[in-house]
Amino acid sequence: MIVNARMYSVTPAATEGWKTLLREVVRRAGLTAEALDYPAPARLEGLWSRADLLAVFMCGWPFAQKRFAVQPVVTPVTRLAAEEGLPGQYRTLFIVPQESTARCLEDTFGGRLAYTNPESHSGYNAVRYHLSAYFSETRKPLYSECTGPLVTPRRVVETLIAGKADVGPLDSYAWSLLCQHEPELMRHVRILTHSAPAPMPLLVASQTVEPQTIEALQTAFLALNARHNAALLQPLALQEFIAPPADAWDVVNDRAEIAFARGYQTLR
């Protein structure tokens, strides 16, 4: 069996922090698993298709679409979400270069929009839903160019800093990790606005993993808390873990359908 946090391995420190946490949770659950390296640009769909997943991060959109034979384990509660009273949720942040003259999202229309990949909620589906409110078939495309797929949140940041795009999406948890571990990089970008909250990406196991194994794993995750497990959680900007119902992610499908109904199927 394998564990993996590729989705949030946005810095070397975050990578090591997630490996340490996942290994410790597996140990406390009385289980064994390999902390698999699966670096970008390898497609996450290849990881999610495996039959030996024990605790692997998955985007909420493909989970809601039931594209892979997996079952939910837990969802992380970030410190930011806990402070906002939105446990187990996150947002897509629309970020721009620090020197950008844009003061609202409409100021970026006509420019260049970056994105991660069309299979991502935070990097595409949430962006499409948010922008669909501005779209009309009778007006020009919102953006002159769409830059992507950039695959990772970090590449969105780097693309904006390099002047190759004018605005782009960033998962709010990825923002927290990057600000915590690479503040020098993040001082070159700023948040313009954000999307509605949505359920966080979740840790999943293969559908074939037995219920007692899932229960042991969940128990170990849910026992983590900021007071007693700061050494594991603080480096990852986490508060705790929760186990929402499996249908919590249906809202991201609903938002895709709304964007489609508005005539905004692809970013443009």
mmCIF file of N, CA and C in Angstrom, residues 171-267:
data_model
loop_
_atom_site.group_PDB
_atom_site.id
_atom_site.type_symbol
_atom_site.label_atom_id
_atom_site.label_comp_id
_atom_site.label_asym_id
_atom_site.label_seq_id
_atom_site.Cartn_x
_atom_site.Cartn_y
_atom_site.Cartn_z
ATOM 1 N N ASP A 171 -4.936 27.526 -5.156
ATOM 2 C CA ASP A 171 -5.566 26.854 -4.024
ATOM 3 C C ASP A 171 -5.156 27.575 -2.739
ATOM 4 N N SER A 172 -6.126 27.925 -1.893
ATOM 5 C CA SER A 172 -5.803 28.708 -0.700
ATOM 6 C C SER A 172 -4.904 27.960 0.280
ATOM 7 N N TYR A 173 -4.968 26.622 0.290
ATOM 8 C CA TYR A 173 -4.062 25.877 1.159
ATOM 9 C C TYR A 173 -2.651 25.902 0.587
ATOM 10 N N ALA A 174 -2.528 25.785 -0.738
ATOM 11 C CA ALA A 174 -1.211 25.911 -1.359
ATOM 12 C C ALA A 174 -0.626 27.297 -1.074
ATOM 13 N N TRP A 175 -1.480 28.318 -1.094
ATOM 14 C CA TRP A 175 -1.035 29.679 -0.752
ATOM 15 C C TRP A 175 -0.444 29.705 0.655
ATOM 16 N N SER A 176 -1.142 29.113 1.613
ATOM 17 C CA SER A 176 -0.666 29.104 2.998
ATOM 18 C C SER A 176 0.685 28.409 3.126
ATOM 19 N N LEU A 177 0.822 27.257 2.471
ATOM 20 C CA LEU A 177 2.080 26.520 2.538
ATOM 21 C C LEU A 177 3.220 27.295 1.891
ATOM 22 N N LEU A 178 2.954 27.888 0.736
ATOM 23 C CA LEU A 178 3.999 28.649 0.047
ATOM 24 C C LEU A 178 4.392 29.886 0.845
ATOM 25 N N CYS A 179 3.411 30.571 1.439
ATOM 26 C CA CYS A 179 3.729 31.742 2.258
ATOM 27 C C CYS A 179 4.531 31.353 3.493
ATOM 28 N N GLN A 180 4.220 30.199 4.079
ATOM 29 C CA GLN A 180 4.914 29.758 5.284
ATOM 30 C C GLN A 180 6.349 29.359 4.994
ATOM 31 N N HIS A 181 6.545 28.658 3.886
ATOM 32 C CA HIS A 181 7.869 28.087 3.622
ATOM 33 C C HIS A 181 8.704 28.874 2.611
ATOM 34 N N GLU A 182 8.059 29.671 1.750
ATOM 35 C CA GLU A 182 8.815 30.430 0.747
ATOM 36 C C GLU A 182 8.276 31.862 0.650
ATOM 37 N N PRO A 183 8.369 32.607 1.734
ATOM 38 C CA PRO A 183 7.839 33.975 1.723
ATOM 39 C C PRO A 183 8.506 34.877 0.691
ATOM 40 N N GLU A 184 9.769 34.627 0.389
ATOM 41 C CA GLU A 184 10.459 35.466 -0.592
ATOM 42 C C GLU A 184 9.828 35.320 -1.975
ATOM 43 N N LEU A 185 9.438 34.100 -2.327
ATOM 44 C CA LEU A 185 8.746 33.869 -3.601
ATOM 45 C C LEU A 185 7.393 34.568 -3.603
ATOM 46 N N MET A 186 6.651 34.413 -2.512
ATOM 47 C CA MET A 186 5.266 34.873 -2.481
ATOM 48 C C MET A 186 5.122 36.389 -2.325
ATOM 49 N N ARG A 187 6.188 37.086 -1.993
ATOM 50 C CA ARG A 187 6.074 38.540 -1.886
ATOM 51 C C ARG A 187 5.901 39.184 -3.256
ATOM 52 N N HIS A 188 6.113 38.408 -4.314
ATOM 53 C CA HIS A 188 5.989 38.937 -5.677
ATOM 54 C C HIS A 188 4.574 38.816 -6.239
ATOM 55 N N VAL A 189 3.656 38.218 -5.474
ATOM 56 C CA VAL A 189 2.269 38.096 -5.929
ATOM 57 C C VAL A 189 1.331 38.540 -4.806
ATOM 58 N N ARG A 190 0.075 38.824 -5.178
ATOM 59 C CA ARG A 190 -0.917 39.214 -4.178
ATOM 60 C C ARG A 190 -2.285 38.672 -4.581
ATOM 61 N N ILE A 191 -3.171 38.602 -3.601
ATOM 62 C CA ILE A 191 -4.520 38.102 -3.830
ATOM 63 C C ILE A 191 -5.405 39.236 -4.317
ATOM 64 N N LEU A 192 -6.107 38.999 -5.420
ATOM 65 C CA LEU A 192 -7.029 39.980 -5.970
ATOM 66 C C LEU A 192 -8.446 39.745 -5.439
ATOM 67 N N THR A 193 -8.892 38.505 -5.491
ATOM 68 C CA THR A 193 -10.196 38.125 -4.966
ATOM 69 C C THR A 193 -10.195 36.612 -4.767
ATOM 70 N N HIS A 194 -11.333 36.038 -4.406
ATOM 71 C CA HIS A 194 -11.376 34.597 -4.195
ATOM 72 C C HIS A 194 -12.750 34.061 -4.564
ATOM 73 N N SER A 195 -12.802 32.741 -4.755
ATOM 74 C CA SER A 195 -14.035 32.045 -5.095
ATOM 75 C C SER A 195 -14.854 31.751 -3.850
ATOM 76 N N ALA A 196 -16.033 31.213 -4.056
ATOM 77 C CA ALA A 196 -16.825 30.666 -2.949
ATOM 78 C C ALA A 196 -16.082 29.470 -2.360
ATOM 79 N N PRO A 197 -16.269 29.190 -1.063
ATOM 80 C CA PRO A 197 -15.603 28.024 -0.476
ATOM 81 C C PRO A 197 -16.141 26.728 -1.048
ATOM 82 N N ALA A 198 -15.301 25.712 -1.028
ATOM 83 C CA ALA A 198 -15.667 24.372 -1.500
ATOM 84 C C ALA A 198 -14.985 23.351 -0.603
ATOM 85 N N PRO A 199 -15.469 22.112 -0.579
ATOM 86 C CA PRO A 199 -14.813 21.088 0.235
ATOM 87 C C PRO A 199 -13.367 20.867 -0.202
ATOM 88 N N MET A 200 -12.489 20.744 0.761
ATOM 89 C CA MET A 200 -11.065 20.513 0.504
ATOM 90 C C MET A 200 -10.842 19.221 -0.267
ATOM 91 N N PRO A 201 -9.748 19.131 -1.031
ATOM 92 C CA PRO A 201 -9.286 17.816 -1.477
ATOM 93 C C PRO A 201 -9.158 16.884 -0.278
ATOM 94 N N LEU A 202 -9.323 15.611 -0.531
ATOM 95 C CA LEU A 202 -9.398 14.644 0.557
ATOM 96 C C LEU A 202 -8.351 13.547 0.391
ATOM 97 N N LEU A 203 -8.091 12.859 1.482
ATOM 98 C CA LEU A 203 -7.252 11.672 1.426
ATOM 99 C C LEU A 203 -8.160 10.476 1.173
ATOM 100 N N VAL A 204 -7.807 9.684 0.183
ATOM 101 C CA VAL A 204 -8.632 8.541 -0.205
ATOM 102 C C VAL A 204 -7.836 7.250 -0.121
ATOM 103 N N ALA A 205 -8.569 6.144 -0.085
ATOM 104 C CA ALA A 205 -7.999 4.796 -0.172
ATOM 105 C C ALA A 205 -8.670 4.077 -1.325
ATOM 106 N N SER A 206 -8.039 3.063 -1.832
ATOM 107 C CA SER A 206 -8.661 2.251 -2.889
ATOM 108 C C SER A 206 -9.948 1.622 -2.367
ATOM 109 N N GLN A 207 -10.882 1.399 -3.263
ATOM 110 C CA GLN A 207 -12.185 0.867 -2.888
ATOM 111 C C GLN A 207 -12.070 -0.501 -2.233
ATOM 112 N N THR A 208 -11.015 -1.235 -2.553
ATOM 113 C CA THR A 208 -10.849 -2.598 -2.044
ATOM 114 C C THR A 208 -10.281 -2.662 -0.627
ATOM 115 N N VAL A 209 -9.857 -1.527 -0.076
ATOM 116 C CA VAL A 209 -9.313 -1.529 1.283
ATOM 117 C C VAL A 209 -10.443 -1.853 2.265
ATOM 118 N N GLU A 210 -10.176 -2.773 3.192
ATOM 119 C CA GLU A 210 -11.219 -3.280 4.080
ATOM 120 C C GLU A 210 -11.675 -2.234 5.094
ATOM 121 N N PRO A 211 -12.949 -2.298 5.500
ATOM 122 C CA PRO A 211 -13.508 -1.309 6.436
ATOM 123 C C PRO A 211 -12.722 -1.165 7.729
ATOM 124 N N GLN A 212 -12.215 -2.264 8.282
ATOM 125 C CA GLN A 212 -11.480 -2.163 9.548
ATOM 126 C C GLN A 212 -10.167 -1.399 9.371
ATOM 127 N N THR A 213 -9.580 -1.500 8.184
ATOM 128 C CA THR A 213 -8.362 -0.739 7.907
ATOM 129 C C THR A 213 -8.675 0.744 7.799
ATOM 130 N N ILE A 214 -9.761 1.069 7.107
ATOM 131 C CA ILE A 214 -10.189 2.470 6.995
ATOM 132 C C ILE A 214 -10.485 3.036 8.375
ATOM 133 N N GLU A 215 -11.154 2.248 9.211
ATOM 134 C CA GLU A 215 -11.505 2.709 10.555
ATOM 135 C C GLU A 215 -10.259 2.998 11.387
ATOM 136 N N ALA A 216 -9.271 2.104 11.311
ATOM 137 C CA ALA A 216 -8.033 2.310 12.066
ATOM 138 C C ALA A 216 -7.304 3.556 11.578
ATOM 139 N N LEU A 217 -7.295 3.756 10.268
ATOM 140 C CA LEU A 217 -6.622 4.912 9.684
ATOM 141 C C LEU A 217 -7.345 6.205 10.068
ATOM 142 N N GLN A 218 -8.663 6.206 9.957
ATOM 143 C CA GLN A 218 -9.435 7.387 10.350
ATOM 144 C C GLN A 218 -9.225 7.727 11.817
ATOM 145 N N THR A 219 -9.225 6.719 12.660
ATOM 146 C CA THR A 219 -9.041 6.955 14.093
ATOM 147 C C THR A 219 -7.715 7.643 14.361
ATOM 148 N N ALA A 220 -6.666 7.206 13.670
ATOM 149 C CA ALA A 220 -5.342 7.801 13.859
ATOM 150 C C ALA A 220 -5.311 9.243 13.356
ATOM 151 N N PHE A 221 -5.944 9.501 12.217
ATOM 152 C CA PHE A 221 -5.998 10.869 11.689
ATOM 153 C C PHE A 221 -6.812 11.784 12.606
ATOM 154 N N LEU A 222 -7.978 11.325 13.020
ATOM 155 C CA LEU A 222 -8.887 12.168 13.797
ATOM 156 C C LEU A 222 -8.358 12.462 15.196
ATOM 157 N N ALA A 223 -7.412 11.665 15.657
ATOM 158 C CA ALA A 223 -6.818 11.902 16.973
ATOM 159 C C ALA A 223 -5.788 13.034 16.949
ATOM 160 N N LEU A 224 -5.357 13.435 15.770
ATOM 161 C CA LEU A 224 -4.388 14.521 15.666
ATOM 162 C C LEU A 224 -5.053 15.846 16.016
ATOM 163 N N ASN A 225 -4.381 16.666 16.800
ATOM 164 C CA ASN A 225 -4.894 17.997 17.100
ATOM 165 C C ASN A 225 -3.730 18.950 17.328
ATOM 166 N N ALA A 226 -4.008 20.236 17.146
ATOM 167 C CA ALA A 226 -2.948 21.245 17.164
ATOM 168 C C ALA A 226 -2.231 21.325 18.511
ATOM 169 N N ARG A 227 -2.933 21.001 19.603
ATOM 170 C CA ARG A 227 -2.304 21.124 20.929
ATOM 171 C C ARG A 227 -1.281 20.017 21.167
ATOM 172 N N HIS A 228 -1.650 18.780 20.857
ATOM 173 C CA HIS A 228 -0.781 17.650 21.197
ATOM 174 C C HIS A 228 0.101 17.178 20.043
ATOM 175 N N ASN A 229 -0.179 17.623 18.845
ATOM 176 C CA ASN A 229 0.578 17.145 17.688
ATOM 177 C C ASN A 229 1.117 18.294 16.842
ATOM 178 N N ALA A 230 1.530 19.354 17.518
ATOM 179 C CA ALA A 230 2.012 20.552 16.824
ATOM 180 C C ALA A 230 3.205 20.250 15.920
ATOM 181 N N ALA A 231 4.068 19.338 16.338
ATOM 182 C CA ALA A 231 5.258 19.035 15.544
ATOM 183 C C ALA A 231 4.892 18.453 14.187
ATOM 184 N N LEU A 232 3.747 17.766 14.112
ATOM 185 C CA LEU A 232 3.288 17.214 12.839
ATOM 186 C C LEU A 232 2.453 18.208 12.042
ATOM 187 N N LEU A 233 1.626 18.981 12.735
ATOM 188 C CA LEU A 233 0.645 19.826 12.060
ATOM 189 C C LEU A 233 1.155 21.223 11.732
ATOM 190 N N GLN A 234 1.947 21.810 12.604
ATOM 191 C CA GLN A 234 2.376 23.196 12.401
ATOM 192 C C GLN A 234 3.163 23.398 11.100
ATOM 193 N N PRO A 235 4.106 22.513 10.749
ATOM 194 C CA PRO A 235 4.835 22.717 9.491
ATOM 195 C C PRO A 235 3.942 22.645 8.251
ATOM 196 N N LEU A 236 2.733 22.089 8.409
ATOM 197 C CA LEU A 236 1.806 21.935 7.288
ATOM 198 C C LEU A 236 0.622 22.883 7.382
ATOM 199 N N ALA A 237 0.679 23.847 8.290
ATOM 200 C CA ALA A 237 -0.389 24.847 8.443
ATOM 201 C C ALA A 237 -1.747 24.185 8.646
ATOM 202 N N LEU A 238 -1.771 23.126 9.457
ATOM 203 C CA LEU A 238 -2.991 22.367 9.700
ATOM 204 C C LEU A 238 -3.475 22.523 11.134
ATOM 205 N N GLN A 239 -4.778 22.364 11.313
ATOM 206 C CA GLN A 239 -5.394 22.390 12.628
ATOM 207 C C GLN A 239 -5.737 20.985 13.113
ATOM 208 N N GLU A 240 -6.332 20.194 12.216
ATOM 209 C CA GLU A 240 -6.773 18.841 12.557
ATOM 210 C C GLU A 240 -7.270 18.154 11.284
ATOM 211 N N PHE A 241 -7.922 16.994 11.453
ATOM 212 C CA PHE A 241 -8.566 16.282 10.339
ATOM 213 C C PHE A 241 -10.007 15.974 10.722
ATOM 214 N N ILE A 242 -10.875 15.910 9.720
ATOM 215 C CA ILE A 242 -12.275 15.547 9.934
ATOM 216 C C ILE A 242 -12.678 14.524 8.884
ATOM 217 N N ALA A 243 -13.840 13.907 9.092
ATOM 218 C CA ALA A 243 -14.345 12.903 8.143
ATOM 219 C C ALA A 243 -15.745 13.315 7.679
ATOM 220 N N PRO A 244 -15.834 14.161 6.649
ATOM 221 C CA PRO A 244 -17.138 14.588 6.142
ATOM 222 C C PRO A 244 -17.849 13.444 5.410
ATOM 223 N N PRO A 245 -19.160 13.582 5.169
ATOM 224 C CA PRO A 245 -19.875 12.570 4.378
ATOM 225 C C PRO A 245 -19.368 12.558 2.936
ATOM 226 N N ALA A 246 -19.447 11.408 2.307
ATOM 227 C CA ALA A 246 -18.896 11.258 0.954
ATOM 228 C C ALA A 246 -19.576 12.151 -0.066
ATOM 229 N N ASP A 247 -20.815 12.597 0.210
ATOM 230 C CA ASP A 247 -21.514 13.449 -0.757
ATOM 231 C C ASP A 247 -21.199 14.930 -0.571
ATOM 232 N N ALA A 248 -20.287 15.256 0.345
ATOM 233 C CA ALA A 248 -19.949 16.662 0.590
ATOM 234 C C ALA A 248 -19.393 17.337 -0.653
ATOM 235 N N TRP A 249 -18.785 16.560 -1.546
ATOM 236 C CA TRP A 249 -18.122 17.124 -2.719
ATOM 237 C C TRP A 249 -19.065 17.281 -3.912
ATOM 238 N N ASP A 250 -20.326 16.888 -3.775
ATOM 239 C CA ASP A 250 -21.263 17.002 -4.896
ATOM 240 C C ASP A 250 -21.409 18.441 -5.373
ATOM 241 N N VAL A 251 -21.167 19.400 -4.493
ATOM 242 C CA VAL A 251 -21.323 20.801 -4.853
ATOM 243 C C VAL A 251 -20.408 21.211 -6.002
ATOM 244 N N VAL A 252 -19.248 20.575 -6.129
ATOM 245 C CA VAL A 252 -18.341 20.960 -7.211
ATOM 246 C C VAL A 252 -18.890 20.495 -8.562
ATOM 247 N N ASN A 253 -19.606 19.371 -8.583
ATOM 248 C CA ASN A 253 -20.311 18.965 -9.802
ATOM 249 C C ASN A 253 -21.413 19.960 -10.137
ATOM 250 N N ASP A 254 -22.137 20.396 -9.118
ATOM 251 C CA ASP A 254 -23.213 21.362 -9.327
ATOM 252 C C ASP A 254 -22.674 22.639 -9.965
ATOM 253 N N ARG A 255 -21.507 23.081 -9.506
ATOM 254 C CA ARG A 255 -20.938 24.323 -10.036
ATOM 255 C C ARG A 255 -20.477 24.162 -11.478
ATOM 256 N N ALA A 256 -19.985 22.982 -11.823
ATOM 257 C CA ALA A 256 -19.642 22.731 -13.226
ATOM 258 C C ALA A 256 -20.885 22.815 -14.101
ATOM 259 N N GLU A 257 -21.975 22.237 -13.641
ATOM 260 C CA GLU A 257 -23.222 22.255 -14.411
ATOM 261 C C GLU A 257 -23.747 23.676 -14.572
ATOM 262 N N ILE A 258 -23.603 24.498 -13.539
ATOM 263 C CA ILE A 258 -24.050 25.889 -13.632
ATOM 264 C C ILE A 258 -23.235 26.647 -14.671
ATOM 265 N N ALA A 259 -21.906 26.456 -14.648
ATOM 266 C CA ALA A 259 -21.054 27.125 -15.629
ATOM 267 C C ALA A 259 -21.413 26.701 -17.051
ATOM 268 N N PHE A 260 -21.670 25.412 -17.226
ATOM 269 C CA PHE A 260 -22.064 24.917 -18.548
ATOM 270 C C PHE A 260 -23.392 25.528 -18.975
ATOM 271 N N ALA A 261 -24.348 25.606 -18.054
ATOM 272 C CA ALA A 261 -25.653 26.179 -18.369
ATOM 273 C C ALA A 261 -25.547 27.652 -18.761
ATOM 274 N N ARG A 262 -24.544 28.319 -18.247
ATOM 275 C CA ARG A 262 -24.302 29.729 -18.606
ATOM 276 C C ARG A 262 -23.554 29.868 -19.925
ATOM 277 N N GLY A 263 -23.221 28.742 -20.538
ATOM 278 C CA GLY A 263 -22.514 28.773 -21.811
ATOM 279 C C GLY A 263 -21.031 28.909 -21.696
ATOM 280 N N TYR A 264 -20.489 28.703 -20.494
ATOM 281 C CA TYR A 264 -19.050 28.892 -20.276
ATOM 282 C C TYR A 264 -18.422 27.545 -19.962
ATOM 283 N N GLN A 265 -18.191 26.741 -21.016
ATOM 284 C CA GLN A 265 -17.673 25.382 -20.838
ATOM 285 C C GLN A 265 -16.168 25.333 -20.636
ATOM 286 N N THR A 266 -15.466 26.231 -21.300
ATOM 287 C CA THR A 266 -14.012 26.268 -21.193
ATOM 288 C C THR A 266 -13.568 27.694 -20.876
ATOM 289 N N LEU A 267 -12.413 27.800 -20.247
ATOM 290 C CA LEU A 267 -11.894 29.123 -19.927
ATOM 291 C C LEU A 267 -11.575 29.862 -21.221
#
